[in-house]
GROMACS .gro file of C-alpha atoms in nm:
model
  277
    1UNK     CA    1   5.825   8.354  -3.454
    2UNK     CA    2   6.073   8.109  -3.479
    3UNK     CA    3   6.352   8.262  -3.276
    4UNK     CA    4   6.072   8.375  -3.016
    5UNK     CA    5   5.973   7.989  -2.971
    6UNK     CA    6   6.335   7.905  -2.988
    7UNK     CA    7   6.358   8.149  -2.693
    8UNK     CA    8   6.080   8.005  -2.485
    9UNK     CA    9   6.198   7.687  -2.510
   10UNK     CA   10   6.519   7.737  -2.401
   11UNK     CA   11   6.342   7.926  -2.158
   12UNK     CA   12   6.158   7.640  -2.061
   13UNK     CA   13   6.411   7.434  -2.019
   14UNK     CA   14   6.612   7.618  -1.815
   15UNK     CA   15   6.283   7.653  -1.586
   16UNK     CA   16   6.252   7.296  -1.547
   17UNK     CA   17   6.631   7.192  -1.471
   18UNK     CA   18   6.607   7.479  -1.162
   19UNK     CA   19   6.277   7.320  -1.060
   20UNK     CA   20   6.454   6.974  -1.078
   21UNK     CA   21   6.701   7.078  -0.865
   22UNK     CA   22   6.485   7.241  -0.633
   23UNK     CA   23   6.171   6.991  -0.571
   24UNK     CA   24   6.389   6.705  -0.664
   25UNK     CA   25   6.484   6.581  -0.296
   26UNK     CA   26   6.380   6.195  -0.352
   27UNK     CA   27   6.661   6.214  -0.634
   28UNK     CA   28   6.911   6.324  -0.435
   29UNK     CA   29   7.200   6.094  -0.340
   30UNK     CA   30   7.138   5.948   0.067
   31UNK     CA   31   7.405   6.090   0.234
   32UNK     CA   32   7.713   5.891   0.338
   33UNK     CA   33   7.686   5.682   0.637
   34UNK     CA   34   8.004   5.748   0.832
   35UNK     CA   35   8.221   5.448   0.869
   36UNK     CA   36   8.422   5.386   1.198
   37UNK     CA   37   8.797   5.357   1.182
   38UNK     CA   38   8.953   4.982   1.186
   39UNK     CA   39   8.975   4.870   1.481
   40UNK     CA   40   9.384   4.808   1.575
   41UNK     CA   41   9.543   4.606   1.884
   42UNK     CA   42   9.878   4.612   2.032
   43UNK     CA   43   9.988   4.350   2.271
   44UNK     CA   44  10.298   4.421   2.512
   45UNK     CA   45  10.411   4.137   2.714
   46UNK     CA   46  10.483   4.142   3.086
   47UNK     CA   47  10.869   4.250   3.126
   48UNK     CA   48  10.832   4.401   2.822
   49UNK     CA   49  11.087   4.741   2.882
   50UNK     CA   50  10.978   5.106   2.723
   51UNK     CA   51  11.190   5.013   2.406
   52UNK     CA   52  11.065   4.686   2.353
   53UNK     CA   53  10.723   4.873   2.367
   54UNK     CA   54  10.871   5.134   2.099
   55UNK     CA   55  11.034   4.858   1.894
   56UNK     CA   56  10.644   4.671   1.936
   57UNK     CA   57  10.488   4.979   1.807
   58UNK     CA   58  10.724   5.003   1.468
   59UNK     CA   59  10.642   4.652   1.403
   60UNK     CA   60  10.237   4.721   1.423
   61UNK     CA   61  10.281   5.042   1.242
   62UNK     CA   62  10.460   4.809   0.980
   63UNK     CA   63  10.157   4.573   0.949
   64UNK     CA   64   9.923   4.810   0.946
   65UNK     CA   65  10.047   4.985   0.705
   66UNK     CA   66  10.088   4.715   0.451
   67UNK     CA   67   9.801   4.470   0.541
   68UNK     CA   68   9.535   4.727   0.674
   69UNK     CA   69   9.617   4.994   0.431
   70UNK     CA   70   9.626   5.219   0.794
   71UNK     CA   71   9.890   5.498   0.875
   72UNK     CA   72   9.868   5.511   1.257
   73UNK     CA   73   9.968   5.799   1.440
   74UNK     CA   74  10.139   5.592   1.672
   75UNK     CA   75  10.508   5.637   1.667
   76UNK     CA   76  10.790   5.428   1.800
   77UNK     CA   77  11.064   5.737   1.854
   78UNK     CA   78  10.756   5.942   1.997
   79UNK     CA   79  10.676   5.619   2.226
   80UNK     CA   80  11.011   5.642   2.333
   81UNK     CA   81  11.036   6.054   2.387
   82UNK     CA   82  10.707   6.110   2.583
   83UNK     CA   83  10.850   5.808   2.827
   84UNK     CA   84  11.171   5.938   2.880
   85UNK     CA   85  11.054   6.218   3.110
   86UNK     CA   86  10.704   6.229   3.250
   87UNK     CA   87  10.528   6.290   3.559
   88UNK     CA   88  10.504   5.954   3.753
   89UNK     CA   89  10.113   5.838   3.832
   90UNK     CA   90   9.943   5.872   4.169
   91UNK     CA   91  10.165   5.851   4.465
   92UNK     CA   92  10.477   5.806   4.326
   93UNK     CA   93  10.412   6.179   4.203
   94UNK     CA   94  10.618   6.249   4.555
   95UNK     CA   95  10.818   6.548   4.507
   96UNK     CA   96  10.658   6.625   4.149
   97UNK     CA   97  10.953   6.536   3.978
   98UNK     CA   98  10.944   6.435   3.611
   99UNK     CA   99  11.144   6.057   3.554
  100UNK     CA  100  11.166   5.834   3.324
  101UNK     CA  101  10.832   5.564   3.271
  102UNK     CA  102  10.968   5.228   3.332
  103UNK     CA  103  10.798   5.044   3.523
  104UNK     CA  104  10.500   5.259   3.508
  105UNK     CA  105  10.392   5.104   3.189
  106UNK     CA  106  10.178   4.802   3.251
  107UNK     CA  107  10.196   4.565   3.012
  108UNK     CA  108   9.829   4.440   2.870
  109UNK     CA  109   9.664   4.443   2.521
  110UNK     CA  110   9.524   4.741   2.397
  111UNK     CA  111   9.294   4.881   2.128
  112UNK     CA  112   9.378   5.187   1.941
  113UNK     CA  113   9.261   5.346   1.649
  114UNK     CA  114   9.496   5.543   1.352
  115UNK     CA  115   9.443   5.861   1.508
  116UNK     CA  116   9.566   5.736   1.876
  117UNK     CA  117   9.859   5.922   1.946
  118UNK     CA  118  10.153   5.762   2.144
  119UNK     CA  119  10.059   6.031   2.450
  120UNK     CA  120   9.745   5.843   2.404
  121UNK     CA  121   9.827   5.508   2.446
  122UNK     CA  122  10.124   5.574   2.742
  123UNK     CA  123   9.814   5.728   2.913
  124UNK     CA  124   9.599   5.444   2.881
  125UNK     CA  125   9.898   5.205   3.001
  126UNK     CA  126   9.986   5.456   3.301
  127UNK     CA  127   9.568   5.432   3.414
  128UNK     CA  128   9.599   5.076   3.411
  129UNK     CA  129   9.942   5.078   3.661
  130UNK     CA  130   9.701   5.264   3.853
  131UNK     CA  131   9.399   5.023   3.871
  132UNK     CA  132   9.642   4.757   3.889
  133UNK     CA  133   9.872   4.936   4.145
  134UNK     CA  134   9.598   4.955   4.387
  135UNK     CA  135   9.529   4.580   4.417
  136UNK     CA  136   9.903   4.508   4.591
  137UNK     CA  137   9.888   4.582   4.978
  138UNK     CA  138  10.209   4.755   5.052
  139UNK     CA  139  10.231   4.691   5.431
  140UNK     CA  140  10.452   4.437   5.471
  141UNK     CA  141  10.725   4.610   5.208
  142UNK     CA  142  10.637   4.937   5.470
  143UNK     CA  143  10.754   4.742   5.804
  144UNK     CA  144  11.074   4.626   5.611
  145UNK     CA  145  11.134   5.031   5.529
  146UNK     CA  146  11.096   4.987   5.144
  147UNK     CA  147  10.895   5.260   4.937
  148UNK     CA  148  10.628   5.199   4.669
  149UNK     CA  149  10.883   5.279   4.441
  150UNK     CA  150  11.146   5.030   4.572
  151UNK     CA  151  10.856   4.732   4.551
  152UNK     CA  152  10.789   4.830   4.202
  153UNK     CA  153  11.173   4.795   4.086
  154UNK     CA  154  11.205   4.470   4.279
  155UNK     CA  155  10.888   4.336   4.075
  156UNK     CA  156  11.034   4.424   3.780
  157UNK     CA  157  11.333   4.254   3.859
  158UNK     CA  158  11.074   3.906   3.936
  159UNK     CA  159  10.922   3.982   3.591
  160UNK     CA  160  11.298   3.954   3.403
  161UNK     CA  161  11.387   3.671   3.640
  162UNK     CA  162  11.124   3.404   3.653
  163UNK     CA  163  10.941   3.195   3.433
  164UNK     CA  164  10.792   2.950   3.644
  165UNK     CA  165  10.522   3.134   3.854
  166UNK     CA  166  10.534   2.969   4.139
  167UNK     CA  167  10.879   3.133   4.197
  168UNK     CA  168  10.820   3.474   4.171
  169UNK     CA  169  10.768   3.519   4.571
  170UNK     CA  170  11.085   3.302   4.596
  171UNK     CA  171  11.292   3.512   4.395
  172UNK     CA  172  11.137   3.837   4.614
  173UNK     CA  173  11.243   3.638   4.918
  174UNK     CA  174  11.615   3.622   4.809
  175UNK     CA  175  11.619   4.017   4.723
  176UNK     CA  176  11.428   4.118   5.104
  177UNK     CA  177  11.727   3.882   5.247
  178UNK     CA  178  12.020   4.018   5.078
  179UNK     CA  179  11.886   4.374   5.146
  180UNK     CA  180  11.838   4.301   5.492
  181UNK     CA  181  12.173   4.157   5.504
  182UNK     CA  182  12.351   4.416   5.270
  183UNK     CA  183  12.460   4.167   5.046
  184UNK     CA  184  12.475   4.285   4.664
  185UNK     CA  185  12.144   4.152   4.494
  186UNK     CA  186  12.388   3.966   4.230
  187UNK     CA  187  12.122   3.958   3.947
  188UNK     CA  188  12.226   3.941   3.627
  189UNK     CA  189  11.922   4.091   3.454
  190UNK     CA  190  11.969   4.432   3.563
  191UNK     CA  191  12.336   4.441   3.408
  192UNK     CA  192  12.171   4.309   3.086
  193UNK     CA  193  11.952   4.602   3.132
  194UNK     CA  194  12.238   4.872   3.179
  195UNK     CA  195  12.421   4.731   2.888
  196UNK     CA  196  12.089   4.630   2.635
  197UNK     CA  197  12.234   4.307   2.628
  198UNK     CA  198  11.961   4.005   2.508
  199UNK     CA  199  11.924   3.688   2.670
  200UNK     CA  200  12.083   3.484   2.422
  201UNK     CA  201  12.415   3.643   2.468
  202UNK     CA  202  12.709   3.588   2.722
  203UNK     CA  203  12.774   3.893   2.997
  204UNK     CA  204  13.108   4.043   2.927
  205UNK     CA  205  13.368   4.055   3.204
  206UNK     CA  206  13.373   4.484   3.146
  207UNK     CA  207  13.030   4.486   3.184
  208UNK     CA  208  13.027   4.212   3.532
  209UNK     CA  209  13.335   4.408   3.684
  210UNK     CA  210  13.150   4.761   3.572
  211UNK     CA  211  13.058   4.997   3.848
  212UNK     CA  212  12.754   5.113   3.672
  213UNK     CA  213  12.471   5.175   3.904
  214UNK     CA  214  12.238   4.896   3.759
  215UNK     CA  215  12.560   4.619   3.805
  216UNK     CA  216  12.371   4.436   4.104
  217UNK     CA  217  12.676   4.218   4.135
  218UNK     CA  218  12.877   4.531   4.237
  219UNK     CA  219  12.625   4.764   4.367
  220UNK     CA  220  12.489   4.773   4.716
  221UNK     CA  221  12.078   4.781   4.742
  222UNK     CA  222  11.852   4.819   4.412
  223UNK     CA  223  11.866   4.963   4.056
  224UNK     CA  224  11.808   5.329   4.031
  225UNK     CA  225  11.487   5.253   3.821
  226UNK     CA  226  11.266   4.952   3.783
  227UNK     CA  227  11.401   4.765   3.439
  228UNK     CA  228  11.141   4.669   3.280
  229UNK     CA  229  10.707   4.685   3.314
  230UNK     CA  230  10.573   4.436   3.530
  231UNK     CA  231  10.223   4.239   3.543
  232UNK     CA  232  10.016   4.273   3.861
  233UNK     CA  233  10.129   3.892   3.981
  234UNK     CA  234  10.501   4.024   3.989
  235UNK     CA  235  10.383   4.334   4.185
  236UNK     CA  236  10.250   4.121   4.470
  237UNK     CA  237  10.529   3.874   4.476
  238UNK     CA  238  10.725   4.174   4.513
  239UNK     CA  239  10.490   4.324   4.817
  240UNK     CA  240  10.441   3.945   4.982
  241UNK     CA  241  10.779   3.796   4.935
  242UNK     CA  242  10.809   3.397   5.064
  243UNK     CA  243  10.915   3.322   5.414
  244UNK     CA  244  11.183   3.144   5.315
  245UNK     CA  245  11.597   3.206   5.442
  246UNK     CA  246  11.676   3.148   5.065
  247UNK     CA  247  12.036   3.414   4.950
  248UNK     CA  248  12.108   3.215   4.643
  249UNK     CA  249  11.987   3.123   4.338
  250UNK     CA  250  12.074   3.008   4.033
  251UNK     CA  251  11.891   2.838   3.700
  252UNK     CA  252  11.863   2.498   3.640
  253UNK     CA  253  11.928   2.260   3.360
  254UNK     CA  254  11.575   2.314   3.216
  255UNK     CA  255  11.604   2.704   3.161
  256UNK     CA  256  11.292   2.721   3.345
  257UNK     CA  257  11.325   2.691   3.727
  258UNK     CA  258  11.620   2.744   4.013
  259UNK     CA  259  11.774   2.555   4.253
  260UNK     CA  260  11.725   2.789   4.581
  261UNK     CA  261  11.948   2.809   4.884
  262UNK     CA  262  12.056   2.973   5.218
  263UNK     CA  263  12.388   2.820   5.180
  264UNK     CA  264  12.658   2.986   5.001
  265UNK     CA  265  12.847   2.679   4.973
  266UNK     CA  266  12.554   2.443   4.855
  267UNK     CA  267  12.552   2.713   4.564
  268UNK     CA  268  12.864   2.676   4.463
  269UNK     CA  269  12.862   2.349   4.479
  270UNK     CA  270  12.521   2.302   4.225
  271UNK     CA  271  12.692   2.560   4.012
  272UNK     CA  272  12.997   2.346   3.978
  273UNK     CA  273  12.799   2.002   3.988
  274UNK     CA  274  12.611   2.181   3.634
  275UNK     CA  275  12.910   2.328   3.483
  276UNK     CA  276  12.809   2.659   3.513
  277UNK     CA  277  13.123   2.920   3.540
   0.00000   0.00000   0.00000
């Protein structure tokens, strides 16, 4: 009798844990509620060129990574592979050829989450060219026989040139009047370009007296590729240049603006009167 009821109540027992697990929904743990990735921004400055958007990405892959506690799948060397050769957007498609993106990169703040892939994110950039790209009217570049393509290098050459915005079209002006004239563009930031040369350091004579195809001071007409992304304002300084006779110019004192001229010798002159070399 004893191991019988021993029995049954293990019996029992057993009965009731089953049932517990069956009829026992309102005990059951609510199920997770999914939580949405962090949100992550990137911000990439007008002029910015496709490795100063790679070396951008490492540093926001750095923060996140040790503030966020996020491992992005956004990747500086991948950033810099997918750019190197991809179809060009829209109309610049043209003969279907696959070229490198600068220039087509436009330069804005954008969102991403970790699992945004660098394919990703050059898409998103190369959509907003596009929206972009479609504000700048293109028929006054057209009567002076220059392509799409040819207004989108000189506005990258604005973007890496001015500062002050009121001299963007200014700048244009100069480069439509030494084309016209078949005068070398003589801007220094496309040599800087070639040669990955920063701001803050002095040209080399090598690289001034180099016949590399993106020395503008030896080099008849423009750069083989735009150097660097520009921002829509630079795009339509680039379409609508000034009406001005300006060939020349050169900064002043204040790092900030030029002193503009038609007159070679009125150049030389400022240059000398400011001790430049």
């Amino acid at each position: 009798m004893v191991l019988a009821g021993g029995l049954g109540l293990v019996v029992w027992l057993v009965l009731l844990a089953v049932g517990s697990i069956r009829d026992g929904g309102s005990k059951k743990a609510s199920p997770a509620v999914p939580v949405a990735p962090p949100a992550l921004k990137i911000v990439f400055p007008e002029g910015f060129t496709r490795a100063q958007m790679a070396e951008r990405i490492r540093a926001v892959d750095r923060i996140a990574r040790e503030k966020r506690k996020v491992t992005p799948q956004l990747s500086g060397r991948g950033y810099l592979r997918a750019t190197e050769s991809s179809k060009i957007p829209g109309k610049f498609a043209g003969d279907g050829k696959r070229r490198m993106l600068e220039g087509f990169l436009f330069p804005a703040t954008y969102e991403f989450e970790p699992q945004t892939t660098s394919r990703q994110l050059i898409n998103r950039q190369l959509q907003s060219f596009q929206t972009n790209w479609l504000k700048v009217d293109l028929g006054y570049a057209k009567s002076k026989h220059l392509t799409p393509y040819d207004v989108l290098i000189i506005a990258s050459m604005i973007e890496k040139e001015v500062i002050a915005p009121e001299e963007r079209a200014l700048v244009a002006a100069v480069i439509y009047n030494r084309l016209h004239d078949g005068m070398p563009l003589g801007i220094d930031a496309t040599i800087r370009y070639a040669f990955d040369v920063p701001p803050t350091e002095s040209l080399k004579n090598s690289q001034l007296e180099s016949l590399n195809p993106y020395n503008t001071r030896k080099v008849d007409g423009l750069t083989p590729t735009p150097i660097a992304n520009p921002g829509l304002a630079s795009m339509q300084a680039a379409a609508h240049p000034a009406k001005v006779d300006y060939l020349f110019f050169v900064r002043k004192p204040d790092k900030v603006h030029h002193f503009f001229t038609a007159s070679e010798q009125e150049f030389i002159n400022y240059k000398i009167a400011h001790g430049y070399g």
